[in-house]
């Protein structure tokens, strides 16, 4: 990919836009991995709390870290793997993303994109971090109620595959946001951001051509 400057970082933030007061970081420990909200805290104080049987969830003296341009820069350069929380505090979202995994993910993601196109919605395919699935992104000009965006997404799934969200005959996994709303203090499901530096080097977390699995020649120009 082309060199990344401040203008590109702001462009990225303007599209893949979720909560900015919180974000998630991917962690690995042995054979286990996952995502957790990013916090700032005193490590010695937390370890003492942990020795008493506590966990980060019930550790009170912690502060959520905001999603800043510097965090995004580290993600784009491969120093972090960042996940964004799509649901804003007012239960709206700036995008809808459909997750596809499994053997036929490419074919069925394409069918979903075609269903979007049939009703005038532009949708864009990103190969996921694993390389064995993809995210189809739909962006909104303004924040949009989650329950409405999810209703649209599920109807498009039904049209593309003649199925409900609970059936598993196809590779469709879930929508992001995955809830219509979240309670106060909740985050909802996260989605990993694209363009992660190390994954990009392997041809993953990039946007693909409509006709094949080839990454778009100039990702930033396309954005």
Tab-separated table of N, CA, C and O in Angstrom, residues 112-159:
chain	number	residue	atom	x	y	z
A	112	UNK	N	-24.697	-11.289	-1.825
A	112	UNK	CA	-25.220	-10.245	-0.942
A	112	UNK	C	-24.968	-8.863	-1.547
A	112	UNK	O	-25.840	-7.986	-1.510
A	113	UNK	N	-23.785	-8.654	-2.107
A	113	UNK	CA	-23.459	-7.372	-2.746
A	113	UNK	C	-24.415	-7.104	-3.909
A	113	UNK	O	-24.885	-5.973	-4.100
A	114	UNK	N	-24.734	-8.136	-4.659
A	114	UNK	CA	-25.672	-7.979	-5.776
A	114	UNK	C	-27.072	-7.635	-5.280
A	114	UNK	O	-27.781	-6.826	-5.896
A	115	UNK	N	-27.472	-8.218	-4.151
A	115	UNK	CA	-28.768	-7.886	-3.569
A	115	UNK	C	-28.794	-6.429	-3.111
A	115	UNK	O	-29.808	-5.738	-3.248
A	116	UNK	N	-27.663	-5.956	-2.584
A	116	UNK	CA	-27.556	-4.548	-2.195
A	116	UNK	C	-27.686	-3.653	-3.425
A	116	UNK	O	-28.420	-2.658	-3.414
A	117	UNK	N	-26.972	-4.018	-4.489
A	117	UNK	CA	-27.003	-3.224	-5.702
A	117	UNK	C	-28.387	-3.141	-6.322
A	117	UNK	O	-28.759	-2.123	-6.908
A	118	UNK	N	-29.168	-4.203	-6.176
A	118	UNK	CA	-30.512	-4.246	-6.757
A	118	UNK	C	-31.447	-3.219	-6.136
A	118	UNK	O	-32.440	-2.819	-6.755
A	119	UNK	N	-31.141	-2.772	-4.908
A	119	UNK	CA	-31.977	-1.753	-4.260
A	119	UNK	C	-31.233	-0.417	-4.149
A	119	UNK	O	-31.645	0.472	-3.402
A	120	UNK	N	-30.125	-0.287	-4.877
A	120	UNK	CA	-29.424	0.985	-4.946
A	120	UNK	C	-28.439	1.246	-3.827
A	120	UNK	O	-28.026	2.397	-3.618
A	121	UNK	N	-28.025	0.199	-3.094
A	121	UNK	CA	-27.050	0.369	-2.026
A	121	UNK	C	-25.662	-0.065	-2.510
A	121	UNK	O	-25.498	-1.184	-2.992
A	122	UNK	N	-24.689	0.815	-2.366
A	122	UNK	CA	-23.311	0.460	-2.702
A	122	UNK	C	-22.703	-0.335	-1.549
A	122	UNK	O	-22.837	0.041	-0.388
A	123	UNK	N	-22.056	-1.440	-1.868
A	123	UNK	CA	-21.461	-2.311	-0.849
A	123	UNK	C	-20.073	-2.731	-1.316
A	123	UNK	O	-19.837	-2.906	-2.520
A	124	UNK	N	-19.159	-2.903	-0.352
A	124	UNK	CA	-17.758	-3.124	-0.677
A	124	UNK	C	-17.211	-4.303	0.117
A	124	UNK	O	-17.451	-4.425	1.316
A	125	UNK	N	-16.454	-5.161	-0.559
A	125	UNK	CA	-15.973	-6.402	0.044
A	125	UNK	C	-14.524	-6.277	0.504
A	125	UNK	O	-13.640	-5.874	-0.254
A	126	UNK	N	-14.314	-6.655	1.750
A	126	UNK	CA	-12.971	-6.715	2.354
A	126	UNK	C	-12.677	-8.152	2.743
A	126	UNK	O	-13.513	-8.815	3.361
A	127	UNK	N	-11.520	-8.669	2.355
A	127	UNK	CA	-11.103	-9.988	2.840
A	127	UNK	C	-10.674	-9.837	4.296
A	127	UNK	O	-9.934	-8.923	4.653
A	128	UNK	N	-11.149	-10.726	5.136
A	128	UNK	CA	-10.921	-10.594	6.571
A	128	UNK	C	-9.486	-10.963	6.937
A	128	UNK	O	-8.698	-11.435	6.118
A	129	UNK	N	-9.164	-10.743	8.191
A	129	UNK	CA	-7.805	-10.937	8.680
A	129	UNK	C	-7.319	-12.373	8.496
A	129	UNK	O	-6.144	-12.611	8.215
A	130	UNK	N	-8.213	-13.347	8.654
A	130	UNK	CA	-7.828	-14.755	8.519
A	130	UNK	C	-7.565	-15.147	7.070
A	130	UNK	O	-6.861	-16.126	6.800
A	131	UNK	N	-8.154	-14.407	6.136
A	131	UNK	CA	-8.068	-14.771	4.731
A	131	UNK	C	-9.110	-15.781	4.318
A	131	UNK	O	-9.235	-16.117	3.135
A	132	UNK	N	-9.878	-16.285	5.285
A	132	UNK	CA	-10.878	-17.325	5.014
A	132	UNK	C	-12.307	-16.804	5.149
A	132	UNK	O	-13.233	-17.553	5.444
A	133	UNK	N	-12.485	-15.524	4.942
A	133	UNK	CA	-13.808	-14.928	5.049
A	133	UNK	C	-13.750	-13.487	4.600
A	133	UNK	O	-12.709	-13.000	4.135
A	134	UNK	N	-14.871	-12.808	4.729
A	134	UNK	CA	-14.906	-11.426	4.288
A	134	UNK	C	-15.977	-10.620	4.988
A	134	UNK	O	-16.908	-11.176	5.582
A	135	UNK	N	-15.827	-9.306	4.931
A	135	UNK	CA	-16.817	-8.358	5.432
A	135	UNK	C	-17.325	-7.539	4.257
A	135	UNK	O	-16.529	-7.034	3.464
A	136	UNK	N	-18.628	-7.417	4.157
A	136	UNK	CA	-19.232	-6.530	3.169
A	136	UNK	C	-19.678	-5.270	3.905
A	136	UNK	O	-20.504	-5.340	4.817
A	137	UNK	N	-19.145	-4.133	3.492
A	137	UNK	CA	-19.386	-2.856	4.174
A	137	UNK	C	-20.378	-2.007	3.399
A	137	UNK	O	-20.281	-1.877	2.172
A	138	UNK	N	-21.319	-1.405	4.132
A	138	UNK	CA	-22.232	-0.394	3.602
A	138	UNK	C	-22.072	0.838	4.495
A	138	UNK	O	-22.216	0.742	5.714
A	139	UNK	N	-21.788	1.990	3.893
A	139	UNK	CA	-21.543	3.209	4.666
A	139	UNK	C	-22.730	4.158	4.562
A	139	UNK	O	-23.340	4.286	3.504
A	140	UNK	N	-23.024	4.858	5.658
A	140	UNK	CA	-24.107	5.835	5.698
A	140	UNK	C	-23.516	7.246	5.722
A	140	UNK	O	-22.494	7.494	6.372
A	141	UNK	N	-24.197	8.168	5.029
A	141	UNK	CA	-23.745	9.561	5.020
A	141	UNK	C	-23.840	10.174	6.413
A	141	UNK	O	-23.004	10.983	6.808
A	142	UNK	N	-24.878	9.792	7.157
A	142	UNK	CA	-25.075	10.265	8.527
A	142	UNK	C	-25.337	9.052	9.416
A	142	UNK	O	-25.676	7.971	8.925
A	143	UNK	N	-25.188	9.240	10.719
A	143	UNK	CA	-25.481	8.124	11.626
A	143	UNK	C	-26.940	7.718	11.472
A	143	UNK	O	-27.820	8.561	11.265
A	144	UNK	N	-27.192	6.425	11.560
A	144	UNK	CA	-28.502	5.851	11.223
A	144	UNK	C	-28.901	4.883	12.320
A	144	UNK	O	-28.047	4.151	12.847
A	145	UNK	N	-30.197	4.830	12.717
A	145	UNK	CA	-30.607	3.943	13.805
A	145	UNK	C	-30.225	2.484	13.542
A	145	UNK	O	-30.466	1.955	12.454
A	146	UNK	N	-29.659	1.846	14.530
A	146	UNK	CA	-29.199	0.462	14.373
A	146	UNK	C	-30.341	-0.478	14.017
A	146	UNK	O	-30.178	-1.381	13.187
A	147	UNK	N	-31.485	-0.296	14.650
A	147	UNK	CA	-32.576	-1.233	14.384
A	147	UNK	C	-33.030	-1.140	12.929
A	147	UNK	O	-33.459	-2.145	12.339
A	148	UNK	N	-32.930	0.037	12.334
A	148	UNK	CA	-33.306	0.181	10.929
A	148	UNK	C	-32.243	-0.413	10.004
A	148	UNK	O	-32.570	-1.105	9.038
A	149	UNK	N	-30.974	-0.127	10.285
A	149	UNK	CA	-29.914	-0.656	9.424
A	149	UNK	C	-29.889	-2.174	9.476
A	149	UNK	O	-29.709	-2.845	8.454
A	150	UNK	N	-30.118	-2.740	10.664
A	150	UNK	CA	-30.145	-4.198	10.795
A	150	UNK	C	-31.358	-4.792	10.075
A	150	UNK	O	-31.257	-5.860	9.463
A	151	UNK	N	-32.467	-4.113	10.123
A	151	UNK	CA	-33.657	-4.595	9.421
A	151	UNK	C	-33.405	-4.638	7.920
A	151	UNK	O	-33.780	-5.589	7.234
A	152	UNK	N	-32.751	-3.590	7.413
A	152	UNK	CA	-32.391	-3.570	5.998
A	152	UNK	C	-31.428	-4.706	5.666
A	152	UNK	O	-31.598	-5.439	4.684
A	153	UNK	N	-30.391	-4.872	6.497
A	153	UNK	CA	-29.402	-5.913	6.243
A	153	UNK	C	-29.998	-7.307	6.235
A	153	UNK	O	-29.686	-8.130	5.366
A	154	UNK	N	-30.867	-7.584	7.200
A	154	UNK	CA	-31.470	-8.922	7.283
A	154	UNK	C	-32.428	-9.173	6.124
A	154	UNK	O	-32.539	-10.302	5.634
A	155	UNK	N	-33.112	-8.127	5.663
A	155	UNK	CA	-33.976	-8.289	4.499
A	155	UNK	C	-33.144	-8.581	3.253
A	155	UNK	O	-33.532	-9.421	2.416
A	156	UNK	N	-31.999	-7.940	3.134
A	156	UNK	CA	-31.132	-8.211	1.992
A	156	UNK	C	-30.554	-9.630	2.051
A	156	UNK	O	-30.385	-10.279	1.011
A	157	UNK	N	-30.245	-10.108	3.253
A	157	UNK	CA	-29.813	-11.504	3.405
A	157	UNK	C	-30.918	-12.441	2.942
A	157	UNK	O	-30.674	-13.421	2.226
A	158	UNK	N	-32.142	-12.148	3.350
A	158	UNK	CA	-33.275	-12.993	2.950
A	158	UNK	C	-33.430	-12.999	1.437
A	158	UNK	O	-33.652	-14.051	0.828
A	159	UNK	N	-33.293	-11.837	0.819
A	159	UNK	CA	-33.436	-11.760	-0.638
A	159	UNK	C	-32.307	-12.489	-1.351
A	159	UNK	O	-32.525	-13.126	-2.390
